[in-house]
Amino acid sequence: MDNDRSLEEVMLFSAHNGHYPYFDLFKNYYVIIDYYTKEIKYMSDIVVSTQRDLTLEDRNNDGKYELYRTYFRDGEFSVDEHGNNLKTTWVYDCIEWKDDKKKTK
């Protein structure tokens, strides 16, 4: 995810946060750690989602992986009186490394 040559691991932590008839809620966060030293390089905020997964891909083929995740904006959502019809504003987040040495115009 960055220009550091050391390998990194991305670990997702998730906790069940509620059950509805057609979906479950989870509180999620991820941590990026150095593969060898196990030093924490980054820890994300806790978010609420119906999913508990992350996608790591190099979609722009620059040799660095980007991290993609989906969650509720501000953790807010609503359902009807039966717990159906989930309404929320989804956030589709992409975390990618920016090269501080490159000058952008």
Short mmCIF file of C-alpha atoms in Angstrom, two decimals:
data_model
loop_
_atom_site.label_atom_id
_atom_site.label_comp_id
_atom_site.label_asym_id
_atom_site.label_seq_id
_atom_site.Cartn_x
_atom_site.Cartn_y
_atom_site.Cartn_z
CA MET A 1 0.00 0.00 0.00
CA ASP A 2 2.99 2.32 0.20
CA ASN A 3 6.53 2.73 -1.10
CA ASP A 4 8.08 0.96 1.89
CA ARG A 5 9.65 -2.30 0.74
CA SER A 6 8.55 -4.21 3.83
CA LEU A 7 5.57 -6.50 3.47
CA GLU A 8 2.32 -5.56 5.18
CA GLU A 9 -0.70 -7.46 6.43
CA VAL A 10 -4.22 -6.08 6.49
CA MET A 11 -6.40 -7.49 9.24
CA LEU A 12 -10.14 -6.91 9.50
CA PHE A 13 -11.80 -6.91 12.92
CA SER A 14 -15.56 -7.24 13.10
CA ALA A 15 -18.23 -7.54 15.79
CA HIS A 16 -21.89 -8.47 15.37
CA ASN A 17 -24.00 -5.39 16.07
CA GLY A 18 -27.59 -6.43 15.40
CA HIS A 19 -29.84 -8.86 13.54
CA TYR A 20 -32.74 -8.02 11.24
CA PRO A 21 -34.88 -10.41 9.14
CA TYR A 22 -32.89 -9.89 5.93
CA PHE A 23 -29.53 -8.56 7.09
CA ASP A 24 -27.12 -8.33 10.00
CA LEU A 25 -25.16 -5.31 11.15
CA PHE A 26 -21.45 -5.36 11.92
CA LYS A 27 -19.02 -2.89 13.40
CA ASN A 28 -15.77 -3.13 11.45
CA TYR A 29 -12.29 -1.69 11.47
CA TYR A 30 -9.03 -2.73 9.90
CA VAL A 31 -5.38 -2.56 10.93
CA ILE A 32 -2.32 -2.52 8.70
CA ILE A 33 0.74 -4.05 10.33
CA ASP A 34 4.32 -4.67 9.27
CA TYR A 35 4.64 -8.32 8.31
CA TYR A 36 7.93 -8.94 10.12
CA THR A 37 7.99 -6.55 13.10
CA LYS A 38 4.20 -6.74 13.71
CA GLU A 39 4.26 -2.98 14.31
CA ILE A 40 0.91 -1.28 13.67
CA LYS A 41 1.24 1.14 10.76
CA TYR A 42 -2.39 2.25 10.56
CA MET A 43 -5.71 1.65 12.32
CA SER A 44 -9.00 2.73 10.72
CA ASP A 45 -12.09 4.22 12.30
CA ILE A 46 -14.90 1.88 13.38
CA VAL A 47 -17.74 1.81 10.83
CA VAL A 48 -21.15 0.09 10.62
CA SER A 49 -22.02 -2.10 7.63
CA THR A 50 -24.02 -5.13 6.54
CA GLN A 51 -20.79 -6.54 5.12
CA ARG A 52 -17.65 -7.64 6.85
CA ASP A 53 -15.14 -7.79 4.09
CA LEU A 54 -12.39 -5.75 2.48
CA THR A 55 -11.16 -5.82 -1.08
CA LEU A 56 -7.47 -5.33 -1.84
CA GLU A 57 -6.76 -4.78 -5.53
CA ASP A 58 -4.31 -2.97 -7.75
CA ARG A 59 -6.95 -1.60 -10.13
CA ASN A 60 -4.74 1.13 -11.57
CA ASN A 61 -1.78 -1.24 -12.12
CA ASP A 62 0.77 0.94 -10.32
CA GLY A 63 2.16 -1.95 -8.26
CA LYS A 64 0.48 -0.77 -5.04
CA TYR A 65 -2.73 -2.24 -3.72
CA GLU A 66 -5.73 -0.06 -2.88
CA LEU A 67 -8.16 -1.00 -0.11
CA TYR A 68 -11.90 -0.83 -0.84
CA ARG A 69 -14.69 -1.02 1.74
CA THR A 70 -18.42 -0.20 2.00
CA TYR A 71 -20.22 1.15 5.05
CA PHE A 72 -23.05 3.40 6.34
CA ARG A 73 -22.31 7.12 6.40
CA ASP A 74 -22.06 8.21 10.06
CA GLY A 75 -23.38 4.76 11.09
CA GLU A 76 -26.95 5.94 10.48
CA PHE A 77 -29.74 3.83 8.98
CA SER A 78 -33.47 3.21 9.30
CA VAL A 79 -35.84 0.26 8.86
CA ASP A 80 -39.62 -0.12 8.87
CA GLU A 81 -41.63 -1.45 11.84
CA HIS A 82 -40.87 -5.08 10.82
CA GLY A 83 -37.11 -4.55 10.51
CA ASN A 84 -37.21 -4.57 6.71
CA ASN A 85 -36.56 -1.95 4.02
CA LEU A 86 -33.08 -0.81 5.05
CA LYS A 87 -32.47 2.84 4.17
CA THR A 88 -29.04 4.38 4.51
CA THR A 89 -26.47 6.42 2.65
CA TRP A 90 -23.68 4.10 1.58
CA VAL A 91 -20.04 5.17 1.53
CA TYR A 92 -17.81 3.40 -1.00
CA ASP A 93 -14.34 4.08 0.31
CA CYS A 94 -11.01 3.61 -1.45
CA ILE A 95 -7.82 4.02 0.54
CA GLU A 96 -4.73 4.36 -1.58
CA TRP A 97 -1.18 5.45 -1.07
CA LYS A 98 -0.10 8.85 -2.38
CA ASP A 99 3.54 9.47 -3.33
CA ASP A 100 4.66 12.58 -1.42
CA LYS A 101 7.72 12.86 -3.65
CA LYS A 102 5.66 13.23 -6.84
CA LYS A 103 4.56 16.71 -7.67
CA THR A 104 0.99 17.02 -8.84
CA LYS A 105 -0.25 19.84 -11.01
#
